[in-house]
mmCIF file of C-alpha atoms in Angstrom:
data_model
loop_
_atom_site.group_PDB
_atom_site.id
_atom_site.type_symbol
_atom_site.label_atom_id
_atom_site.label_comp_id
_atom_site.label_asym_id
_atom_site.label_seq_id
_atom_site.Cartn_x
_atom_site.Cartn_y
_atom_site.Cartn_z
ATOM 1 C CA MET A 1 24.366 157.271 93.738
ATOM 2 C CA GLY A 2 20.994 157.959 95.342
ATOM 3 C CA ASN A 3 20.841 161.363 93.666
ATOM 4 C CA VAL A 4 21.449 159.704 90.294
ATOM 5 C CA PHE A 5 18.465 157.366 90.737
ATOM 6 C CA ILE A 6 16.289 160.268 91.887
ATOM 7 C CA SER A 7 17.312 162.284 88.825
ATOM 8 C CA ILE A 8 16.499 159.366 86.523
ATOM 9 C CA LYS A 9 13.088 158.870 88.152
ATOM 10 C CA ASN A 10 12.310 162.572 87.899
ATOM 11 C CA PHE A 11 13.352 162.582 84.224
ATOM 12 C CA ILE A 12 11.072 159.614 83.517
ATOM 13 C CA ARG A 13 8.129 161.279 85.221
ATOM 14 C CA LYS A 14 8.751 164.653 83.618
ATOM 15 C CA HIS A 15 8.799 163.225 80.102
ATOM 16 C CA HIS A 16 6.072 160.601 80.724
ATOM 17 C CA LEU A 17 8.371 157.680 79.935
ATOM 18 C CA GLU A 18 6.805 155.237 82.403
ATOM 19 C CA VAL A 19 5.640 152.960 79.582
ATOM 20 C CA LEU A 20 9.149 152.698 78.142
ATOM 21 C CA LYS A 21 10.474 151.940 81.605
ATOM 22 C CA ASP A 22 7.941 149.126 81.971
ATOM 23 C CA VAL A 23 8.874 147.717 78.554
ATOM 24 C CA ALA A 24 12.583 147.853 79.385
ATOM 25 C CA LEU A 25 11.931 146.082 82.689
ATOM 26 C CA PHE A 26 9.836 143.426 80.913
ATOM 27 C CA ILE A 27 12.627 142.758 78.397
ATOM 28 C CA LEU A 28 15.280 142.650 81.119
ATOM 29 C CA ILE A 29 13.337 140.216 83.320
ATOM 30 C CA THR A 30 12.228 137.981 80.428
ATOM 31 C CA ALA A 31 15.722 137.775 78.918
ATOM 32 C CA GLY A 32 17.274 137.196 82.337
ATOM 33 C CA ILE A 33 14.936 134.299 83.114
ATOM 34 C CA HIS A 34 15.465 132.785 79.647
ATOM 35 C CA PHE A 35 19.262 132.806 79.795
ATOM 36 C CA ALA A 36 19.369 131.755 83.448
ATOM 37 C CA TRP A 37 17.174 128.750 82.580
ATOM 38 C CA ARG A 38 19.362 127.852 79.596
ATOM 39 C CA PHE A 39 22.481 128.081 81.732
ATOM 40 C CA TRP A 40 20.908 125.921 84.450
ATOM 41 C CA GLN A 41 19.778 123.399 81.822
ATOM 42 C CA THR A 42 22.966 123.142 79.771
ATOM 43 C CA GLN A 43 25.621 123.570 82.461
ATOM 44 C CA PHE A 44 23.999 121.919 85.481
ATOM 45 C CA ASN A 45 21.365 119.639 83.925
ATOM 46 C CA TYR A 46 18.795 121.001 86.407
ATOM 47 C CA ALA A 47 20.913 120.124 89.462
ATOM 48 C CA PRO A 48 20.240 119.845 92.355
ATOM 49 C CA ILE A 49 16.618 118.917 91.509
ATOM 50 C CA ARG A 50 17.362 116.997 88.308
ATOM 51 C CA ASP A 51 15.109 114.014 88.988
ATOM 52 C CA PHE A 52 12.222 116.213 90.070
ATOM 53 C CA MET A 53 12.494 118.420 86.973
ATOM 54 C CA TYR A 54 12.643 115.526 84.518
ATOM 55 C CA GLY A 55 9.766 113.805 86.282
ATOM 56 C CA LEU A 56 7.664 116.961 86.202
ATOM 57 C CA MET A 57 8.435 117.624 82.533
ATOM 58 C CA GLY A 58 7.576 114.038 81.665
ATOM 59 C CA GLN A 59 4.234 114.235 83.463
ATOM 60 C CA MET A 60 3.375 117.566 81.879
ATOM 61 C CA ALA A 61 4.379 116.370 78.402
ATOM 62 C CA ALA A 62 2.152 113.301 78.830
ATOM 63 C CA GLU A 63 -0.755 115.549 79.831
ATOM 64 C CA VAL A 64 -0.151 117.837 76.848
ATOM 65 C CA TYR A 65 -0.122 114.772 74.593
ATOM 66 C CA ARG A 66 -3.328 113.382 76.110
ATOM 67 C CA GLU A 67 -5.232 116.660 75.826
ATOM 68 C CA SER A 68 -3.976 117.334 72.294
ATOM 69 C CA VAL A 69 -4.994 113.868 71.104
ATOM 70 C CA TRP A 70 -8.438 114.336 72.688
ATOM 71 C CA VAL A 71 -9.023 117.538 70.702
ATOM 72 C CA ILE A 72 -7.640 116.050 67.476
ATOM 73 C CA ASP A 73 -9.888 112.993 67.826
ATOM 74 C CA ARG A 74 -13.094 114.885 68.524
ATOM 75 C CA LEU A 75 -12.851 118.261 66.854
ATOM 76 C CA LEU A 76 -10.558 117.865 63.843
ATOM 77 C CA ASP A 77 -10.936 115.640 60.809
ATOM 78 C CA ILE A 78 -7.475 114.127 61.038
ATOM 79 C CA THR A 79 -7.010 110.400 60.595
ATOM 80 C CA ARG A 80 -4.047 109.264 62.635
ATOM 81 C CA VAL A 81 -2.852 106.463 64.845
ATOM 82 C CA ASP A 82 -1.487 107.421 68.227
ATOM 83 C CA GLU A 83 0.718 105.490 70.586
ATOM 84 C CA THR A 84 2.420 106.584 73.774
ATOM 85 C CA MET A 85 3.771 110.074 73.025
ATOM 86 C CA TYR A 86 3.795 109.400 69.247
ATOM 87 C CA MET A 87 1.352 110.451 66.542
ATOM 88 C CA TYR A 88 1.421 108.525 63.258
ATOM 89 C CA PHE A 89 -0.301 110.135 60.282
ATOM 90 C CA PRO A 90 -1.578 108.549 57.037
ATOM 91 C CA ASN A 91 1.150 110.320 55.044
ATOM 92 C CA ARG A 92 3.702 108.348 57.106
ATOM 93 C CA ALA A 93 4.713 111.443 59.033
ATOM 94 C CA ILE A 94 5.454 110.946 62.720
ATOM 95 C CA MET A 95 5.269 113.508 65.508
ATOM 96 C CA TYR A 96 6.795 112.790 68.906
ATOM 97 C CA VAL A 97 5.897 114.719 72.048
ATOM 98 C CA ASN A 98 8.997 114.768 74.266
ATOM 99 C CA ASP A 99 9.784 116.399 77.598
ATOM 100 C CA GLY A 100 10.700 119.635 75.850
ATOM 101 C CA CYS A 101 7.090 119.921 74.688
ATOM 102 C CA SER A 102 5.811 120.131 78.258
ATOM 103 C CA GLY A 103 5.663 123.930 78.279
ATOM 104 C CA LEU A 104 7.135 123.956 81.787
ATOM 105 C CA LYS A 105 9.811 126.526 80.962
ATOM 106 C CA GLN A 106 7.335 128.957 79.447
ATOM 107 C CA ILE A 107 4.830 128.504 82.282
ATOM 108 C CA LEU A 108 7.504 129.123 84.915
ATOM 109 C CA GLN A 109 8.911 131.986 82.867
ATOM 110 C CA PHE A 110 5.556 133.742 82.971
ATOM 111 C CA GLY A 111 5.123 133.013 86.676
ATOM 112 C CA LEU A 112 8.568 134.346 87.579
ATOM 113 C CA LEU A 113 8.068 137.414 85.389
ATOM 114 C CA MET A 114 4.875 138.312 87.202
ATOM 115 C CA LEU A 115 6.375 137.593 90.623
ATOM 116 C CA ILE A 116 9.261 139.968 89.921
ATOM 117 C CA PHE A 117 7.373 142.644 87.998
ATOM 118 C CA PRO A 118 5.874 145.360 90.225
ATOM 119 C CA GLY A 119 2.226 145.181 91.116
ATOM 120 C CA PRO A 120 -0.236 144.492 93.939
ATOM 121 C CA TRP A 121 0.154 141.007 95.380
ATOM 122 C CA LYS A 122 -3.567 140.518 95.901
ATOM 123 C CA LYS A 123 -4.055 140.752 92.147
ATOM 124 C CA LYS A 124 -1.007 138.600 91.438
ATOM 125 C CA LEU A 125 -2.533 135.806 93.523
ATOM 126 C CA TRP A 126 -5.219 135.228 90.896
ATOM 127 C CA PHE A 127 -3.557 136.617 87.764
ATOM 128 C CA ILE A 128 -0.478 134.370 87.913
ATOM 129 C CA PRO A 129 -2.444 131.061 88.088
ATOM 130 C CA LEU A 130 -4.780 132.314 85.354
ATOM 131 C CA GLY A 131 -1.825 133.234 83.149
ATOM 132 C CA MET A 132 -0.194 129.852 83.749
ATOM 133 C CA LEU A 133 -3.405 128.136 82.661
ATOM 134 C CA ILE A 134 -3.464 130.287 79.521
ATOM 135 C CA MET A 135 0.150 129.305 78.817
ATOM 136 C CA HIS A 136 -0.804 125.626 79.132
ATOM 137 C CA LEU A 137 -3.746 126.101 76.751
ATOM 138 C CA THR A 138 -1.384 127.896 74.364
ATOM 139 C CA ASN A 139 0.823 124.812 74.402
ATOM 140 C CA ILE A 140 -2.167 122.585 73.619
ATOM 141 C CA PHE A 141 -3.031 124.892 70.712
ATOM 142 C CA ARG A 142 0.601 124.676 69.559
ATOM 143 C CA MET A 143 0.576 120.877 69.563
ATOM 144 C CA ILE A 144 -2.729 120.751 67.687
ATOM 145 C CA GLY A 145 -1.436 123.256 65.146
ATOM 146 C CA LEU A 146 1.729 121.232 64.616
ATOM 147 C CA ALA A 147 -0.371 118.082 64.161
ATOM 148 C CA VAL A 148 -2.432 119.845 61.482
ATOM 149 C CA ILE A 149 0.777 120.943 59.748
ATOM 150 C CA MET A 150 2.230 117.435 59.958
ATOM 151 C CA ASN A 151 -0.936 115.889 58.547
ATOM 152 C CA ASN A 152 -1.351 118.311 55.639
ATOM 153 C CA TRP A 153 1.960 120.044 54.929
ATOM 154 C CA PRO A 154 4.707 118.023 56.634
ATOM 155 C CA TRP A 155 7.423 119.842 54.688
ATOM 156 C CA TYR A 156 6.523 123.005 56.646
ATOM 157 C CA TRP A 157 6.677 121.324 60.047
ATOM 158 C CA HIS A 158 10.187 122.366 61.113
ATOM 159 C CA PHE A 159 9.637 125.949 59.977
ATOM 160 C CA SER A 160 6.311 126.089 61.795
ATOM 161 C CA HIS A 161 7.796 124.554 64.935
ATOM 162 C CA ASP A 162 10.783 126.903 65.128
ATOM 163 C CA TYR A 163 9.494 130.175 63.682
ATOM 164 C CA ILE A 164 5.729 130.234 64.244
ATOM 165 C CA PHE A 165 4.651 128.171 67.232
ATOM 166 C CA ARG A 166 7.748 128.632 69.391
ATOM 167 C CA PRO A 167 7.573 132.459 69.226
ATOM 168 C CA LEU A 168 3.845 132.135 69.946
ATOM 169 C CA PHE A 169 4.699 131.432 73.589
ATOM 170 C CA TYR A 170 6.516 134.726 73.923
ATOM 171 C CA LEU A 171 3.768 136.606 72.125
ATOM 172 C CA VAL A 172 1.239 135.276 74.636
ATOM 173 C CA ILE A 173 3.541 136.164 77.550
ATOM 174 C CA PHE A 174 3.868 139.690 76.150
ATOM 175 C CA LEU A 175 0.112 140.076 75.681
ATOM 176 C CA LEU A 176 -0.573 138.825 79.207
ATOM 177 C CA TRP A 177 2.011 141.247 80.554
ATOM 178 C CA MET A 178 0.453 144.123 78.589
ATOM 179 C CA PHE A 179 -2.970 143.221 79.973
ATOM 180 C CA TRP A 180 -1.492 143.222 83.466
ATOM 181 C CA VAL A 181 0.122 146.643 83.046
ATOM 182 C CA GLU A 182 -2.763 148.333 81.242
ATOM 183 C CA ARG A 183 -5.838 146.764 82.842
ATOM 184 C CA ILE A 184 -5.030 144.854 86.025
ATOM 185 C CA ARG A 185 -2.136 146.374 87.927
ATOM 186 C CA GLY A 186 -3.876 149.627 88.767
ATOM 187 C CA SER A 187 -2.769 153.189 89.313
ATOM 188 C CA GLY A 188 0.580 154.436 90.523
ATOM 189 C CA ASP A 189 -0.787 154.887 94.032
ATOM 190 C CA GLU A 190 -1.873 151.230 94.195
ATOM 191 C CA VAL A 191 1.473 149.974 92.922
ATOM 192 C CA ARG A 192 3.312 152.240 95.309
ATOM 193 C CA GLY A 193 1.234 150.820 98.133
ATOM 194 C CA THR A 194 2.924 147.450 97.612
ATOM 195 C CA GLY A 195 6.294 148.915 98.519
ATOM 196 C CA GLU A 196 7.295 149.088 94.848
ATOM 197 C CA ASP A 197 7.616 152.735 93.801
ATOM 198 C CA ILE A 198 7.098 152.349 90.064
ATOM 199 C CA LEU A 199 4.476 154.728 88.788
ATOM 200 C CA ASP A 200 4.084 158.051 90.583
ATOM 201 C CA PRO A 201 2.315 160.615 88.419
ATOM 202 C CA ARG A 202 2.912 163.429 90.911
#
């Protein structure tokens, strides 16, 4: 079995397929985290830390709501009435920010991806928190965008929610990962120095 892995690694190096290997690993980790989370959510309802998870999602959703409303009030010309976790618009449209809008899954998904993906830990110590902050700001942008849609084109809201702003999370995760691989992670020697033999150009 060891000879098989060595042969595969030599084939990858010989044909310069390191990038494809990184992409395959990214897809595998991202899909694994996504389906593991869904299974934990639907089959176990976040047990054994159910109360903690729902409390955390509620707090994060409230913060997303507060920050989104602040931007809408001060930077956008949208007349609306807001109550706790609800936004009421002049066209009688209503947008509710629930626990699922917290962005917690996507933030943790990015964090776990970067923890698992090979790279120097010293760089991960600052890149992971920075990426999590970017994911949170992406969620704020998503909520503001959905509010604009609801205020002006409410008939496009469901399409925008499901097919534009939801995939936006994964686009940002992918771009952050690409930036990590191409600009931050470093050379094969540096990665190998972490005990993770990923890129060895020799």
